[in-house]
Short mmCIF file of C-alpha atoms in Angstrom, two decimals:
data_model
loop_
_atom_site.label_atom_id
_atom_site.label_comp_id
_atom_site.label_asym_id
_atom_site.label_seq_id
_atom_site.Cartn_x
_atom_site.Cartn_y
_atom_site.Cartn_z
CA UNK L 1 -131.55 50.80 -13.77
CA UNK L 2 -129.25 51.37 -16.95
CA UNK L 3 -130.48 50.50 -19.63
CA UNK L 4 -127.56 51.16 -21.97
CA UNK L 5 -125.17 48.57 -23.11
CA UNK L 6 -122.32 48.50 -20.19
CA UNK L 7 -119.61 51.10 -20.55
CA UNK L 8 -116.29 49.37 -21.73
CA UNK L 9 -113.76 49.71 -19.34
CA UNK L 10 -110.96 51.69 -20.45
CA UNK L 11 -107.17 50.18 -19.91
CA UNK L 12 -103.42 51.67 -20.69
CA UNK L 13 -101.12 48.83 -22.79
CA UNK L 14 -98.80 47.79 -20.20
CA UNK L 15 -100.33 48.73 -16.85
CA UNK L 16 -103.37 47.10 -14.77
CA UNK L 17 -107.03 48.80 -14.96
CA UNK L 18 -106.58 48.73 -11.40
CA UNK L 19 -105.25 47.22 -8.56
CA UNK L 20 -104.70 43.65 -8.47
CA UNK L 21 -105.67 42.97 -11.76
CA UNK L 22 -103.49 40.47 -14.04
CA UNK L 23 -100.48 42.32 -15.89
CA UNK L 24 -101.68 42.97 -19.94
CA UNK L 25 -98.55 43.76 -21.29
CA UNK L 26 -94.82 44.61 -20.90
CA UNK L 27 -94.01 48.40 -21.01
CA UNK L 28 -91.13 49.84 -22.48
CA UNK L 29 -88.28 50.38 -19.14
CA UNK L 30 -88.82 46.31 -19.02
CA UNK L 31 -88.18 45.73 -22.87
CA UNK L 32 -85.09 47.54 -23.14
CA UNK L 33 -83.65 45.50 -20.08
CA UNK L 34 -84.83 42.18 -21.72
CA UNK L 35 -82.91 43.19 -24.12
CA UNK L 36 -79.67 44.26 -22.81
CA UNK L 37 -79.28 41.71 -20.57
CA UNK L 38 -80.08 39.22 -23.71
CA UNK L 39 -77.12 41.45 -25.72
CA UNK L 40 -74.69 40.56 -22.33
CA UNK L 41 -75.03 36.57 -22.58
CA UNK L 42 -75.33 36.81 -26.33
CA UNK L 43 -71.67 38.50 -26.21
CA UNK L 44 -70.07 36.73 -23.49
CA UNK L 45 -71.16 33.51 -25.21
CA UNK L 46 -69.80 34.48 -28.40
CA UNK L 47 -66.77 35.43 -26.70
CA UNK L 48 -66.45 32.65 -24.84
CA UNK L 49 -66.78 30.99 -28.28
CA UNK L 50 -64.17 32.71 -29.89
CA UNK L 51 -61.79 32.15 -26.68
CA UNK L 52 -62.82 28.32 -26.79
CA UNK L 53 -62.00 27.79 -31.04
CA UNK L 54 -59.20 29.94 -30.26
CA UNK L 55 -57.69 27.00 -27.74
CA UNK L 56 -58.77 24.67 -30.43
CA UNK L 57 -56.89 25.93 -33.55
CA UNK L 58 -54.15 26.48 -30.81
CA UNK L 59 -53.93 22.49 -29.72
CA UNK L 60 -54.75 21.63 -33.36
CA UNK L 61 -51.96 23.31 -34.64
CA UNK L 62 -49.52 21.57 -32.12
CA UNK L 63 -50.49 18.65 -32.53
CA UNK L 64 -49.84 18.46 -35.99
CA UNK L 65 -46.35 20.13 -35.57
CA UNK L 66 -45.47 17.91 -33.35
CA UNK L 67 -46.70 14.25 -35.59
CA UNK L 68 -45.14 15.86 -38.62
CA UNK L 69 -41.65 16.78 -36.84
CA UNK L 70 -41.62 13.75 -34.69
CA UNK L 71 -42.34 11.81 -38.55
CA UNK L 72 -39.60 14.07 -40.11
CA UNK L 73 -37.00 13.17 -37.17
CA UNK L 74 -37.58 9.45 -37.71
CA UNK L 75 -37.15 9.60 -40.86
CA UNK L 76 -34.01 11.24 -41.29
CA UNK L 77 -32.95 9.23 -38.61
CA UNK L 78 -33.52 5.79 -40.42
CA UNK L 79 -31.51 7.66 -43.44
CA UNK L 80 -28.20 9.04 -41.31
CA UNK L 81 -28.43 5.29 -39.78
CA UNK L 82 -27.84 3.38 -42.99
CA UNK L 83 -25.63 6.23 -44.53
CA UNK L 84 -22.17 4.00 -45.76
CA UNK L 85 -23.57 0.73 -46.10
CA UNK L 86 -22.22 -1.75 -48.62
CA UNK L 87 -22.53 -4.85 -49.13
CA UNK L 88 -19.18 -6.25 -48.21
CA UNK L 89 -19.96 -9.85 -50.13
CA UNK L 90 -19.75 -7.22 -53.56
CA UNK L 91 -16.26 -7.37 -52.90
CA UNK L 92 -16.82 -2.72 -53.30
CA UNK L 93 -13.68 -1.34 -51.42
CA UNK L 94 -15.35 1.03 -48.88
CA UNK L 95 -12.37 3.17 -49.05
CA UNK L 96 -12.50 3.99 -52.57
CA UNK L 97 -16.29 4.48 -52.66
CA UNK L 98 -17.86 8.22 -52.08
CA UNK L 99 -18.72 8.87 -48.12
CA UNK L 100 -21.57 7.98 -46.69
CA UNK L 101 -22.59 11.59 -45.46
CA UNK L 102 -22.60 14.87 -47.34
CA UNK L 103 -24.07 18.29 -47.27
CA UNK L 104 -24.44 22.06 -47.98
CA UNK L 105 -25.15 24.78 -46.36
CA UNK L 106 -27.57 27.33 -47.43
CA UNK L 107 -28.88 26.23 -50.02
CA UNK L 108 -31.73 24.42 -51.75
CA UNK L 109 -32.83 21.40 -53.94
CA UNK L 110 -34.05 21.70 -57.74
CA UNK L 111 -37.01 19.01 -58.14
CA UNK L 112 -35.58 16.86 -60.78
CA UNK L 113 -32.08 17.40 -60.77
CA UNK L 114 -29.65 14.55 -60.00
CA UNK L 115 -28.31 14.31 -56.67
CA UNK L 116 -26.11 17.71 -55.80
CA UNK L 117 -27.14 19.18 -59.10
CA UNK L 118 -27.90 22.45 -59.73
CA UNK L 119 -27.72 23.94 -56.28
CA UNK L 120 -28.92 26.92 -55.13
CA UNK L 121 -28.46 29.43 -52.98
CA UNK L 122 -30.04 32.51 -51.35
CA UNK L 123 -32.58 33.75 -52.50
CA UNK L 124 -33.66 30.38 -52.55
CA UNK L 125 -32.68 28.45 -50.30
CA UNK L 126 -35.12 29.36 -46.69
CA UNK L 127 -33.63 31.11 -44.29
CA UNK L 128 -30.21 29.93 -44.55
CA UNK L 129 -31.92 26.04 -45.07
CA UNK L 130 -29.30 23.30 -45.25
CA UNK L 131 -29.23 20.03 -47.17
CA UNK L 132 -28.31 16.32 -45.72
CA UNK L 133 -27.15 13.64 -48.35
CA UNK L 134 -27.48 10.27 -47.29
CA UNK L 135 -25.75 7.88 -49.96
CA UNK L 136 -25.88 3.68 -49.42
CA UNK L 137 -25.41 0.41 -50.82
CA UNK L 138 -28.26 -1.82 -52.03
CA UNK L 139 -28.75 -5.34 -51.17
CA UNK L 140 -30.82 -8.37 -53.43
CA UNK L 141 -31.30 -9.15 -56.61
CA UNK L 142 -32.93 -5.77 -59.38
CA UNK L 143 -35.10 -3.81 -57.61
CA UNK L 144 -33.95 -5.35 -54.05
CA UNK L 145 -35.41 -7.32 -50.85
CA UNK L 146 -36.97 -4.79 -49.05
CA UNK L 147 -34.22 -4.75 -46.51
CA UNK L 148 -32.93 -1.56 -47.53
CA UNK L 149 -35.05 1.15 -48.58
CA UNK L 150 -34.35 4.87 -49.29
CA UNK L 151 -36.57 7.85 -47.65
CA UNK L 152 -39.48 7.59 -49.35
CA UNK L 153 -39.23 3.75 -48.97
CA UNK L 154 -38.55 2.29 -51.91
CA UNK L 155 -36.46 -0.96 -52.07
CA UNK L 156 -32.79 -0.42 -53.33
CA UNK L 157 -30.92 -3.22 -54.88
CA UNK L 158 -27.08 -3.91 -55.05
CA UNK L 159 -26.36 -2.77 -58.65
CA UNK L 160 -27.05 1.07 -58.35
CA UNK L 161 -26.25 2.39 -54.53
CA UNK L 162 -28.72 4.64 -52.72
CA UNK L 163 -29.82 8.68 -52.35
CA UNK L 164 -31.89 10.08 -49.04
CA UNK L 165 -31.45 13.81 -49.37
CA UNK L 166 -33.37 16.07 -47.08
CA UNK L 167 -33.81 19.64 -48.56
CA UNK L 168 -36.32 22.36 -47.80
CA UNK L 169 -38.43 23.65 -50.99
CA UNK L 170 -41.02 25.98 -51.77
CA UNK L 171 -44.71 24.13 -52.57
CA UNK L 172 -46.50 25.54 -55.18
CA UNK L 173 -49.40 27.61 -52.52
CA UNK L 174 -46.33 29.17 -51.67
CA UNK L 175 -45.88 27.27 -47.86
CA UNK L 176 -42.32 25.52 -47.77
CA UNK L 177 -41.83 22.45 -47.13
CA UNK L 178 -39.25 19.55 -45.70
CA UNK L 179 -38.83 16.91 -49.20
CA UNK L 180 -37.27 13.84 -49.52
CA UNK L 181 -35.20 13.82 -52.81
CA UNK L 182 -34.26 10.14 -54.37
CA UNK L 183 -33.56 7.79 -57.21
CA UNK L 184 -36.56 6.39 -58.73
CA UNK L 185 -35.98 2.66 -59.96
CA UNK L 186 -36.25 3.66 -63.33
CA UNK L 187 -33.05 5.59 -62.97
CA UNK L 188 -35.27 9.33 -62.50
CA UNK L 189 -34.79 11.29 -59.66
CA UNK L 190 -37.94 12.75 -57.93
CA UNK L 191 -38.80 14.68 -54.15
CA UNK L 192 -41.76 13.90 -52.41
CA UNK L 193 -42.92 16.26 -49.26
CA UNK L 194 -42.23 15.05 -45.42
CA UNK L 195 -43.94 17.85 -43.45
CA UNK L 196 -45.33 21.37 -44.48
CA UNK L 197 -45.13 24.71 -42.77
CA UNK L 198 -40.34 24.64 -42.44
CA UNK L 199 -38.59 27.91 -41.31
CA UNK L 200 -35.52 26.33 -41.08
CA UNK L 201 -33.80 23.05 -41.87
CA UNK L 202 -29.89 22.78 -40.03
CA UNK L 203 -27.25 20.25 -39.69
CA UNK L 204 -24.15 20.04 -37.64
CA UNK L 205 -21.32 17.09 -38.20
CA UNK L 206 -19.37 15.01 -35.37
CA UNK L 207 -16.16 14.89 -36.79
CA UNK L 208 -13.79 12.13 -34.81
CA UNK L 209 -10.68 13.42 -35.47
CA UNK L 210 -8.88 11.22 -33.69
CA UNK L 211 -6.38 8.91 -34.55
CA UNK L 212 -7.32 6.03 -34.27
CA UNK L 213 -10.76 6.90 -34.63
CA UNK L 214 -13.31 5.85 -31.88
CA UNK L 215 -16.34 5.87 -33.09
CA UNK L 216 -16.35 9.63 -30.56
CA UNK L 217 -17.51 13.08 -32.38
CA UNK L 218 -14.76 15.17 -31.67
CA UNK L 219 -15.93 18.45 -33.10
CA UNK L 220 -19.17 19.59 -34.34
CA UNK L 221 -19.04 21.32 -37.57
CA UNK L 222 -21.47 22.91 -40.13
CA UNK L 223 -20.89 21.58 -44.04
CA UNK L 224 -18.68 24.67 -45.07
CA UNK L 225 -16.52 24.15 -42.16
CA UNK L 226 -16.75 20.22 -43.82
CA UNK L 227 -14.89 20.96 -47.34
CA UNK L 228 -12.86 23.81 -45.52
CA UNK L 229 -11.15 20.92 -43.57
CA UNK L 230 -11.06 18.74 -47.06
CA UNK L 231 -9.22 21.79 -49.44
CA UNK L 232 -6.63 22.27 -46.38
CA UNK L 233 -5.44 18.35 -46.48
CA UNK L 234 -2.21 17.67 -48.96
CA UNK L 235 -2.98 14.88 -51.50
CA UNK L 236 -0.91 12.30 -52.21
CA UNK L 237 -1.12 11.53 -56.50
CA UNK L 238 1.09 12.93 -59.48
CA UNK L 239 -2.46 13.39 -61.37
CA UNK L 240 -5.79 15.17 -60.82
CA UNK L 241 -7.68 11.41 -60.50
CA UNK L 242 -5.14 9.82 -58.28
CA UNK L 243 -5.72 13.22 -55.98
CA UNK L 244 -9.41 12.23 -56.22
CA UNK L 245 -9.26 9.24 -55.43
CA UNK L 246 -7.05 10.27 -52.12
CA UNK L 247 -9.52 12.59 -51.33
CA UNK L 248 -12.27 9.98 -51.39
CA UNK L 249 -9.71 8.03 -48.56
CA UNK L 250 -9.17 11.29 -46.83
CA UNK L 251 -12.14 13.30 -46.97
CA UNK L 252 -13.68 14.22 -43.29
CA UNK L 253 -17.42 13.12 -44.69
CA UNK L 254 -15.71 9.75 -43.85
CA UNK L 255 -15.21 11.00 -40.15
CA UNK L 256 -18.67 11.72 -39.45
CA UNK L 257 -19.23 9.80 -36.36
CA UNK L 258 -22.86 12.10 -35.48
CA UNK L 259 -25.70 13.81 -36.76
CA UNK L 260 -27.01 16.58 -35.31
CA UNK L 261 -30.38 18.11 -36.99
CA UNK L 262 -32.97 21.00 -36.13
CA UNK L 263 -35.71 21.21 -37.61
CA UNK L 264 -38.84 24.33 -36.95
CA UNK L 265 -41.80 23.98 -38.35
CA UNK L 266 -45.25 26.65 -37.85
CA UNK L 267 -48.53 26.52 -37.53
CA UNK L 268 -51.15 27.75 -39.83
CA UNK L 269 -52.09 31.28 -40.10
CA UNK L 270 -53.60 32.83 -36.65
CA UNK L 271 -53.02 29.81 -34.64
CA UNK L 272 -51.44 31.86 -31.98
CA UNK L 273 -52.52 34.28 -30.14
CA UNK L 274 -50.85 37.33 -29.58
CA UNK L 275 -47.43 37.50 -28.05
CA UNK L 276 -43.83 39.11 -28.18
CA UNK L 277 -42.03 38.26 -30.47
CA UNK L 278 -39.50 34.67 -29.62
CA UNK L 279 -36.07 34.62 -30.82
CA UNK L 280 -34.97 30.58 -32.09
CA UNK L 281 -31.76 28.96 -31.92
CA UNK L 282 -31.24 26.17 -33.73
CA UNK L 283 -29.03 23.50 -31.65
CA UNK L 284 -29.07 26.07 -28.19
CA UNK L 285 -25.98 27.88 -29.08
CA UNK L 286 -25.33 30.96 -31.22
CA UNK L 287 -25.21 31.39 -35.10
CA UNK L 288 -21.57 30.10 -36.67
CA UNK L 289 -19.74 32.18 -38.71
CA UNK L 290 -21.30 32.11 -42.44
CA UNK L 291 -24.84 29.88 -41.38
CA UNK L 292 -26.87 32.42 -40.14
CA UNK L 293 -29.89 30.28 -40.48
CA UNK L 294 -29.50 28.65 -37.04
CA UNK L 295 -31.00 31.81 -36.15
CA UNK L 296 -34.81 32.69 -36.23
CA UNK L 297 -35.57 35.81 -35.16
CA UNK L 298 -39.69 35.90 -35.38
CA UNK L 299 -39.40 39.74 -35.28
CA UNK L 300 -37.52 40.20 -38.73
CA UNK L 301 -40.46 37.32 -40.34
CA UNK L 302 -42.70 38.20 -42.85
CA UNK L 303 -46.28 39.55 -40.40
CA UNK L 304 -48.46 36.63 -42.09
CA UNK L 305 -45.75 33.60 -40.85
CA UNK L 306 -45.42 36.03 -36.93
CA UNK L 307 -48.94 34.77 -35.10
CA UNK L 308 -48.30 31.05 -35.85
CA UNK L 309 -47.57 28.13 -33.58
CA UNK L 310 -44.28 27.17 -33.60
CA UNK L 311 -42.23 23.71 -32.54
CA UNK L 312 -38.76 23.14 -32.80
CA UNK L 313 -37.18 19.97 -33.04
CA UNK L 314 -33.49 18.09 -32.86
CA UNK L 315 -32.26 15.29 -32.88
CA UNK L 316 -28.81 13.51 -32.69
CA UNK L 317 -27.69 10.13 -34.63
CA UNK L 318 -25.12 7.83 -34.11
CA UNK L 319 -23.54 6.28 -37.11
CA UNK L 320 -24.03 2.90 -37.20
CA UNK L 321 -21.83 1.81 -40.00
CA UNK L 322 -17.92 3.72 -41.15
CA UNK L 323 -16.68 4.58 -43.90
CA UNK L 324 -13.51 2.57 -44.97
#
């Protein structure tokens, strides 16, 4: 007999004391395998999360672009269809009035200036963006009865003609935005942002050159070309005032039957995965001579503007009211 205390059996960590005995720990090889598998799963999950987040950002950016573009086109269309409207019962002769449509190429406007006053050319104009002005009469006494409104949604009364002017400006944070300029009831001018992230805003004017007019556009010209046609007209009148009155009667701006607008918008930074740069042709035609804003090439944009979701919106609007 052995009268002493039982001798403890020595075991090695991670190894069974003898065959068939329970596992006592995890060895280094098993631990390294587990860490490797865990790391692989984590990396795969992270990649899937990044991919899902990129898709979400891209989808959200495109949704915002769709909403902003549709809203801007709807607002412009409503204003253009209202162009040249006048209350015939007021007795004002439409033939001697200002044209209902006007515009400028490669220009921007000061926010508080009156009408076209103080128009600025490049480099202040955003990538050759244009200015579209819509002029119309009001209805109702005082501030109006609400049946005629400007682009800001304010009613225009019969006392003063209304204006809806669309142009591209730069916000305080550096982002470009399509703005609606209008004359408030106080008589002061102001401009509100319609949609942000504008690469270019372009306008073409469909001129009815027929005699007599049939209300169908025969030629599409930019604002500079329309002004060139006016400059080449022979005007009647012995004085500058009489010639100016004759120009108001004959101006080609009163022959505008259709207005075509194109709006190129961009989303937030890195809202598009890496891809070759795209060259956008607004209106789907080569650039007009002297009107480079009709083409936007992503390769020429600043680096911060390249990897962004973009959407091109185009629309043709038929004028409901013809200038007399």
